[in-house]
PDB file of C-alpha atoms in Angstrom:
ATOM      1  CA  UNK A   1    -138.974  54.795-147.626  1.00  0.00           C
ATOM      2  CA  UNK A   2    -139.237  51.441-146.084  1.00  0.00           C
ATOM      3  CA  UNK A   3    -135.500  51.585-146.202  1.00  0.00           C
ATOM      4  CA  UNK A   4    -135.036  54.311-143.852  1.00  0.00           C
ATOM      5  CA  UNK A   5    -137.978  52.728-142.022  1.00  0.00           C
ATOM      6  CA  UNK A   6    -135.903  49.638-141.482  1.00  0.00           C
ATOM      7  CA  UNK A   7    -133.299  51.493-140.775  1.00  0.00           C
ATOM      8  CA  UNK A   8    -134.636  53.459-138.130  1.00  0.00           C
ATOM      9  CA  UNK A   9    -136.154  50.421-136.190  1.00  0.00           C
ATOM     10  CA  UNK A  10    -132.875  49.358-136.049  1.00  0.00           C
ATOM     11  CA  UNK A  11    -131.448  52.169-134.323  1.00  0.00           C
ATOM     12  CA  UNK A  12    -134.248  52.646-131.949  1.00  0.00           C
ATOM     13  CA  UNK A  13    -133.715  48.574-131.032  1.00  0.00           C
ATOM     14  CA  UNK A  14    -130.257  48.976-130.843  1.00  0.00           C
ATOM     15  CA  UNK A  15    -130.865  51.948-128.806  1.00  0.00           C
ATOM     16  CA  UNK A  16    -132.964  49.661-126.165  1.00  0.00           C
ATOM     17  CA  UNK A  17    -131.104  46.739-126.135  1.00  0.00           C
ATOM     18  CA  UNK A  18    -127.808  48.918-125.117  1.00  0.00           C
ATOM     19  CA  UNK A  19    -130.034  50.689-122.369  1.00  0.00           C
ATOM     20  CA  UNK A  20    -130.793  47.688-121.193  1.00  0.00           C
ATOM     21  CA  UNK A  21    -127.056  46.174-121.004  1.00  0.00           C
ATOM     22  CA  UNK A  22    -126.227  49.539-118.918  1.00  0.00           C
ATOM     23  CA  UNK A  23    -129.281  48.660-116.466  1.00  0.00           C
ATOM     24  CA  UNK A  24    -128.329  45.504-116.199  1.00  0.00           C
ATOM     25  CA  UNK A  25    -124.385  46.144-115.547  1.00  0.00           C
ATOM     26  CA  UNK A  26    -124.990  49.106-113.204  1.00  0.00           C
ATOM     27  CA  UNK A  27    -127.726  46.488-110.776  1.00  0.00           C
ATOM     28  CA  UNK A  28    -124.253  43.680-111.060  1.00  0.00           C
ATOM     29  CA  UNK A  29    -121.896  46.474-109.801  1.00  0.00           C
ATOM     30  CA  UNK A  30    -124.521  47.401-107.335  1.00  0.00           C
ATOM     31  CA  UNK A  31    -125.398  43.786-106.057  1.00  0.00           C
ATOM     32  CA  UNK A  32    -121.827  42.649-105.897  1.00  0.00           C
ATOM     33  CA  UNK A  33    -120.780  46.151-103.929  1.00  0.00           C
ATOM     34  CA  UNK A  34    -123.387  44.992-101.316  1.00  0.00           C
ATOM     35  CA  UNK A  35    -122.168  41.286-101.070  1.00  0.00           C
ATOM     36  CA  UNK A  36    -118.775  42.635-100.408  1.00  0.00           C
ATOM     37  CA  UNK A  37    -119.406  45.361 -97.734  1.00  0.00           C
ATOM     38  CA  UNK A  38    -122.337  43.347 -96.308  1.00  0.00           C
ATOM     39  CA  UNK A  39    -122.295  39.622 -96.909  1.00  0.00           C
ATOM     40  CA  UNK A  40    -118.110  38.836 -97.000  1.00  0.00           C
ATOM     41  CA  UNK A  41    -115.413  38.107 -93.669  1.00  0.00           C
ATOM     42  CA  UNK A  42    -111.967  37.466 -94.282  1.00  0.00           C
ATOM     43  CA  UNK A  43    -110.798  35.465 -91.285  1.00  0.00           C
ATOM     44  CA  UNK A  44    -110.376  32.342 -89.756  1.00  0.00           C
ATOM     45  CA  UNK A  45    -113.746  30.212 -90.419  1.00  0.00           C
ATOM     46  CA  UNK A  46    -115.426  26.827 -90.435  1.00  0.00           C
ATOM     47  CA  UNK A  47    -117.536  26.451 -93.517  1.00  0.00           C
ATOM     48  CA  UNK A  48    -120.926  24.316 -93.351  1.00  0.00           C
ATOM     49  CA  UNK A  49    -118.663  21.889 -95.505  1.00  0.00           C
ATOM     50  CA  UNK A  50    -116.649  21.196 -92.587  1.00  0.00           C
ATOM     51  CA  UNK A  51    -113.172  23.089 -94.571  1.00  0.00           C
ATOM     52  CA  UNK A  52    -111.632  25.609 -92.605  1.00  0.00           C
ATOM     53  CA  UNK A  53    -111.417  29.063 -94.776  1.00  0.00           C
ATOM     54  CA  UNK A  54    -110.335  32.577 -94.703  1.00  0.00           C
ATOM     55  CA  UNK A  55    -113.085  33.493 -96.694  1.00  0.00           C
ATOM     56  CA  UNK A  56    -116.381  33.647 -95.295  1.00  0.00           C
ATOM     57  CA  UNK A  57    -120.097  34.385 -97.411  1.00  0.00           C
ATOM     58  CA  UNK A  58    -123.285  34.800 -95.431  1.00  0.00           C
ATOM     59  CA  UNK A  59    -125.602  36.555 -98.259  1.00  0.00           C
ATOM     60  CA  UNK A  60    -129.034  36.825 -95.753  1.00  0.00           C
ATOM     61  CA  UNK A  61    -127.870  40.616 -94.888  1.00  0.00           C
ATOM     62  CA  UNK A  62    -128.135  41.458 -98.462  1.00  0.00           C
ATOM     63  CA  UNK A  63    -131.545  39.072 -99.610  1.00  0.00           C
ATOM     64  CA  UNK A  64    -133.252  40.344 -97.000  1.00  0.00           C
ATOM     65  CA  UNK A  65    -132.339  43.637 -97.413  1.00  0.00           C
ATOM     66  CA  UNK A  66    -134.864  45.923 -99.880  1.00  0.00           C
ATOM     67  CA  UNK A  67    -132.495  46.986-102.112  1.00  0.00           C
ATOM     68  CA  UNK A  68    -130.821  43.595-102.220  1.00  0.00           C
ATOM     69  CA  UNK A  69    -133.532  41.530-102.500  1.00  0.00           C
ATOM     70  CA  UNK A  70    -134.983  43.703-105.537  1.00  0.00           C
ATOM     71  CA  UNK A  71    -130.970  43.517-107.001  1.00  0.00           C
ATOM     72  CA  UNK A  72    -130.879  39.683-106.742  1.00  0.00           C
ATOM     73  CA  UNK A  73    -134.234  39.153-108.101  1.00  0.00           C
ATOM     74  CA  UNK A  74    -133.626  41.591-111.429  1.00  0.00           C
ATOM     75  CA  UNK A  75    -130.548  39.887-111.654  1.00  0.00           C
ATOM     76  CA  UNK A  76    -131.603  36.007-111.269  1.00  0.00           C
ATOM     77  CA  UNK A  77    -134.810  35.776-113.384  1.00  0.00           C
ATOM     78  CA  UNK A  78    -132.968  36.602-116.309  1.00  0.00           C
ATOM     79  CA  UNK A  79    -131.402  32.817-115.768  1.00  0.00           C
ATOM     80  CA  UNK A  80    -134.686  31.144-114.746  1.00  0.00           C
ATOM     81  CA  UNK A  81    -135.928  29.180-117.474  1.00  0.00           C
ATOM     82  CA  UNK A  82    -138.800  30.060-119.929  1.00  0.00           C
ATOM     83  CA  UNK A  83    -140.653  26.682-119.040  1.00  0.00           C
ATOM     84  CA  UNK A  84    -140.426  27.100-115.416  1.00  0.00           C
ATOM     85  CA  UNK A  85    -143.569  27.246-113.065  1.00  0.00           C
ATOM     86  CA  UNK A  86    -141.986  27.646-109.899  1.00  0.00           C
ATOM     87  CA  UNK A  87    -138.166  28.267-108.023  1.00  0.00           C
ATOM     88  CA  UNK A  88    -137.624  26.521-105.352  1.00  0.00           C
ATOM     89  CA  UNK A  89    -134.600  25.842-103.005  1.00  0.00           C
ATOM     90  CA  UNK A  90    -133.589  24.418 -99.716  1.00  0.00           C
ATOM     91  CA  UNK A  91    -134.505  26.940 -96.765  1.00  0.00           C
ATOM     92  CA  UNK A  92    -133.287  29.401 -95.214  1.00  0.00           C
ATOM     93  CA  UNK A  93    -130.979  30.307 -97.861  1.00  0.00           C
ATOM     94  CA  UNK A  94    -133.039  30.144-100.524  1.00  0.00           C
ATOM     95  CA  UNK A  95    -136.576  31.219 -98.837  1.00  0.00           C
ATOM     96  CA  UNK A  96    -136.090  35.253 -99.870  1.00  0.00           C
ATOM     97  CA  UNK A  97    -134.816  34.609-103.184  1.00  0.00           C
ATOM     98  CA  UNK A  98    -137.656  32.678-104.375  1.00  0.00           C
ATOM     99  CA  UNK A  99    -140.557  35.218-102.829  1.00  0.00           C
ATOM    100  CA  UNK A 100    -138.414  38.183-104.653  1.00  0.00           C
ATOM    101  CA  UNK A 101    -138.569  35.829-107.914  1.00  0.00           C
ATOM    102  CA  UNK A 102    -142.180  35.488-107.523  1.00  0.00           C
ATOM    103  CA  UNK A 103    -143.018  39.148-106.958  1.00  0.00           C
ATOM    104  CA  UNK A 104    -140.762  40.148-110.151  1.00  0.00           C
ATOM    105  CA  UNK A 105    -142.334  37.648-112.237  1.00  0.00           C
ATOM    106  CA  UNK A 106    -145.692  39.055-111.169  1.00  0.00           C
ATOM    107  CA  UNK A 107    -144.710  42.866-111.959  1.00  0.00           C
ATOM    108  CA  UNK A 108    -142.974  41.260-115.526  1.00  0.00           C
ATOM    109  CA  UNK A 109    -146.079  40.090-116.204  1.00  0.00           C
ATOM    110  CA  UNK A 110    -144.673  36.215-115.914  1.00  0.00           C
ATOM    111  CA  UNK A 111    -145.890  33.472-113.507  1.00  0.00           C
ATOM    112  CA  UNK A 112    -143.292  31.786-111.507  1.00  0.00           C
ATOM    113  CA  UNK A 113    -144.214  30.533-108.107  1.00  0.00           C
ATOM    114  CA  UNK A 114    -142.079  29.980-105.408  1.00  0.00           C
ATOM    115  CA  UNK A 115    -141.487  26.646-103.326  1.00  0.00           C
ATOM    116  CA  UNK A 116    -139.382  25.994 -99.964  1.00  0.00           C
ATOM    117  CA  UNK A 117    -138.485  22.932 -99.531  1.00  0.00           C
ATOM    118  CA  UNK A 118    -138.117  22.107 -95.624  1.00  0.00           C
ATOM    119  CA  UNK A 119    -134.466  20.234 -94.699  1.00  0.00           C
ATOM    120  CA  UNK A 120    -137.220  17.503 -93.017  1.00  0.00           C
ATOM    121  CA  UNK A 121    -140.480  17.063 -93.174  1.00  0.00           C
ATOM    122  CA  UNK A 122    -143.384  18.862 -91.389  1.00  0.00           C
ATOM    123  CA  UNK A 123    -144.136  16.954 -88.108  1.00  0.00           C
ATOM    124  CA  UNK A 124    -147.336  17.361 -88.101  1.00  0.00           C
ATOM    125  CA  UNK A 125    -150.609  17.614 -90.136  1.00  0.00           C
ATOM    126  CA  UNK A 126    -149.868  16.961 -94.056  1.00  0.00           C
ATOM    127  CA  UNK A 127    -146.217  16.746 -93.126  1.00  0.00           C
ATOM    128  CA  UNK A 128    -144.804  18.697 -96.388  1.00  0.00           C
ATOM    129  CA  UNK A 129    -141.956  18.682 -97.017  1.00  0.00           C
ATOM    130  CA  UNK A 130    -142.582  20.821-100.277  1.00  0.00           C
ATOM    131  CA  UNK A 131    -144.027  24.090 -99.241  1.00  0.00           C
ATOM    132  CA  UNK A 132    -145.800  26.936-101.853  1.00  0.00           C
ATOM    133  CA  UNK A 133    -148.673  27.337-104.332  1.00  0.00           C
ATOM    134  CA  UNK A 134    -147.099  23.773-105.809  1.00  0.00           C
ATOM    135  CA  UNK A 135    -147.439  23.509-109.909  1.00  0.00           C
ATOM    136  CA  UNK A 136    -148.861  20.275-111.349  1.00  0.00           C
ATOM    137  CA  UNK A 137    -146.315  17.713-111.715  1.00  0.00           C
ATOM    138  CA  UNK A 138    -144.590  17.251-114.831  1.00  0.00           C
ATOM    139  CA  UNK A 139    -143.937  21.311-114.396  1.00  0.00           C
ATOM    140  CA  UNK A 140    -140.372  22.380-114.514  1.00  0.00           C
ATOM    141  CA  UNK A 141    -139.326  24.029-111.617  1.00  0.00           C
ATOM    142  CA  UNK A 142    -135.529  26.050-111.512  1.00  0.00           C
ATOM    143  CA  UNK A 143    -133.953  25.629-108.154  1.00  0.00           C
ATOM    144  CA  UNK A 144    -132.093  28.825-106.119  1.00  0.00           C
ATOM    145  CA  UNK A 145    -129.276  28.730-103.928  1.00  0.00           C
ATOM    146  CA  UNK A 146    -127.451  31.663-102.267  1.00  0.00           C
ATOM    147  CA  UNK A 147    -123.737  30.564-101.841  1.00  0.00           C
ATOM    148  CA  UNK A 148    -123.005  27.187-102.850  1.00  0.00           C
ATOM    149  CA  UNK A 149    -120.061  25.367-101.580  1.00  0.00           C
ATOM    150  CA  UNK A 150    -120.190  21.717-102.122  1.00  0.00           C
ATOM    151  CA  UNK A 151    -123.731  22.049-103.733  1.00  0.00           C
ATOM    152  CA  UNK A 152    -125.233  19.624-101.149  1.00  0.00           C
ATOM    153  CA  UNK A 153    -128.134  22.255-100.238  1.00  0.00           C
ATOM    154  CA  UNK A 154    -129.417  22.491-104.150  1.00  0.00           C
ATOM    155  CA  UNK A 155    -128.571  18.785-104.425  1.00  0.00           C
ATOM    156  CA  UNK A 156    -130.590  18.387-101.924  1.00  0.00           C
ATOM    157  CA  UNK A 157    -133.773  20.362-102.906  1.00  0.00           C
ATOM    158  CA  UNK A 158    -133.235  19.297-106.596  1.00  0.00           C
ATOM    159  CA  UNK A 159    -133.703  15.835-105.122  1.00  0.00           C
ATOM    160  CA  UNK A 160    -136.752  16.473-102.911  1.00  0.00           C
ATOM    161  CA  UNK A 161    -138.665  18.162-106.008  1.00  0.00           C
ATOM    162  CA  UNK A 162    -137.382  15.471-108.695  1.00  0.00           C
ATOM    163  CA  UNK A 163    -139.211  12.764-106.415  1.00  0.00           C
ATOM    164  CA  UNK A 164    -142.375  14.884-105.938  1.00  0.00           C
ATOM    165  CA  UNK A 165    -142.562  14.658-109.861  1.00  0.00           C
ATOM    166  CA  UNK A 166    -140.778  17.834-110.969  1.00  0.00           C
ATOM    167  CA  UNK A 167    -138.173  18.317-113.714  1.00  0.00           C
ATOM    168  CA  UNK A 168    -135.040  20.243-112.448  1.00  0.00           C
ATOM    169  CA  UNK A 169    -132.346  20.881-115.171  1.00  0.00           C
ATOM    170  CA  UNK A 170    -130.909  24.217-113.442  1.00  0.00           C
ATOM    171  CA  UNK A 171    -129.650  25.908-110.507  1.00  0.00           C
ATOM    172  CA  UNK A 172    -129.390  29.393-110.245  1.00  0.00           C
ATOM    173  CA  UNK A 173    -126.643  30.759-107.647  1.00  0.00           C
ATOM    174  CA  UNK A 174    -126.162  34.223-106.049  1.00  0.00           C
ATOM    175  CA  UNK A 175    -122.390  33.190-105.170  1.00  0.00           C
ATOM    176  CA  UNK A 176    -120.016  30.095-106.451  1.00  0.00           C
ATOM    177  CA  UNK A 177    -117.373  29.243-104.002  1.00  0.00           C
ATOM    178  CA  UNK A 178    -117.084  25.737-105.533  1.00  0.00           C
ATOM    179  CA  UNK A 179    -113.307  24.275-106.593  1.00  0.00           C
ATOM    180  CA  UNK A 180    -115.471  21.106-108.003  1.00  0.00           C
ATOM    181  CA  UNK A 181    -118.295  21.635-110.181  1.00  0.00           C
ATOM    182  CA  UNK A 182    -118.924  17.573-110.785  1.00  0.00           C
ATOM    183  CA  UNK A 183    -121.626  17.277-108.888  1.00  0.00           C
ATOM    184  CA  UNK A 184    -123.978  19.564-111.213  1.00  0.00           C
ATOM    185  CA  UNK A 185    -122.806  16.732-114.296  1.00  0.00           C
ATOM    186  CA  UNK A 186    -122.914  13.572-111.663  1.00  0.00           C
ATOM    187  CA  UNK A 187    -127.220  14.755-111.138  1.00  0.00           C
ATOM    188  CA  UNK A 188    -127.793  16.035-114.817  1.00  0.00           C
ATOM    189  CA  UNK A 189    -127.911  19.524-113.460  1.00  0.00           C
ATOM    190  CA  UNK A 190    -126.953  23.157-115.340  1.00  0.00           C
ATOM    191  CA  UNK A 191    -125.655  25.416-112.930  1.00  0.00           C
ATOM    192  CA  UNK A 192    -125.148  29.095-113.677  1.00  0.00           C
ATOM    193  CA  UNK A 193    -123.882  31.618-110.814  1.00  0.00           C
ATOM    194  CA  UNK A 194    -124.598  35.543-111.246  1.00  0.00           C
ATOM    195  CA  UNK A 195    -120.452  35.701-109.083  1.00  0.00           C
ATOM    196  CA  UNK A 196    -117.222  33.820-108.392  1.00  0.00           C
ATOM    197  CA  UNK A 197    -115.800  34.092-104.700  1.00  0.00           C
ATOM    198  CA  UNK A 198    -112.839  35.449-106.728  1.00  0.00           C
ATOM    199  CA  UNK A 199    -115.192  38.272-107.856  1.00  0.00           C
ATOM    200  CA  UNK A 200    -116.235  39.607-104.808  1.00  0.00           C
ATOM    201  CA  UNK A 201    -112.860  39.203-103.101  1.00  0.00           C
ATOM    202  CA  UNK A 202    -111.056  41.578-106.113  1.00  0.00           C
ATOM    203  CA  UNK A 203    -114.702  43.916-105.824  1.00  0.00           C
ATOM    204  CA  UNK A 204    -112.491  46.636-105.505  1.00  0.00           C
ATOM    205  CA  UNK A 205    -111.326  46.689-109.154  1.00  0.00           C
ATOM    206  CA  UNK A 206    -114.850  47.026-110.646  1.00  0.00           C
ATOM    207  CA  UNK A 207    -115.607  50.367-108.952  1.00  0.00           C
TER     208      UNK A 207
END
């Protein structure tokens, strides 16, 4: 009896956990269908790096969308470590990817915060340049990007919340466009990106 017992927990696990894969697989086809009809040019084009490109990524028309806001937010707490307190990134790119964190974790029954952190500090008052319900320090906080070229942006914010007395071992990307990935070793960093460039470019195979 406790056998079949076994047995039948099994299945009904196994059952869940291949729901779940499905759920998961169908929001990725979903999310990367919107990046490619809403967030990707093919052209002539001047990245913020400076490099000219024919290949062009502006994600905002998807993270601020409803449906792609909810998409990215299933998609990216799954990567946001179990330790972590808050997300943070460097605004405007990262600004609705941390509130749609925060709101998930809240409905998951999790507590993740979310932090901007400001490209210069406020000119006025306090003068933050950290913004957000801010976790003690000591707290680990995963940083959010949306499209990451050269990585200077979550460099950047990794920097800003490392000196305000955070730990930051990861960054969490929507899109990696990167042909050098050094700079994530060269500032002790684990970066993890939900798509290549490459896979929104050959989208049209996964539908």
């Amino acid at each position: 009896k406790e056998f079949f017992s076994s047995q039948k927990d099994q299945g009904i696990w196994y059952f869940i956990f291949l729901w779940y894969n499905i759920i998961m697989e169908t929001h990725r086809k979903t999310l990367l269908h919107l990046l490619k009809e809403r967030a990707y040019k093919h052209g002539q084009f001047t990245l913020s790096s400076g490099k000219e490109s024919e290949h062009y990524i502006n994600c905002k028309p998807v993270t601020l969308s409803c449906e792609g806001n909810a998409l990215c937010s299933h998609l990216m707490i799954e990567h946001v470590e179990d330790e972590s307190k808050a997300v943070g990134g460097l605004t405007l790119g990262a600004d609705p990817l941390v509130c749609g964190i925060a709101q998930k974790a809240y409905y998951s029954g999790k507590h993740i915060d979310a932090l901007i952190v400001r490209k210069n500090p406020k000119g006025y008052g306090t003068k933050e340049v950290i913004e957000g319900n801010k976790p003690p320090k000591g707290s680990t906080v995963t940083v959010l990007e949306d499209v990451t070229t050269t990585g200077s942006s979550a460099i950047k914010a990794v920097n800003v919340l490392r000196d305000a007395g955070y730990i930051v071992n990861r960054v969490i990307a929507i899109v990696d466009r990167q042909e050098n990935h050094k700079v994530w070793d060269n500032n002790q960093i684990e970066f993890i990106s939900l798509f290549k460039l490459e896979d929104i470019i050959n989208s049209w195979k996964y539908f």
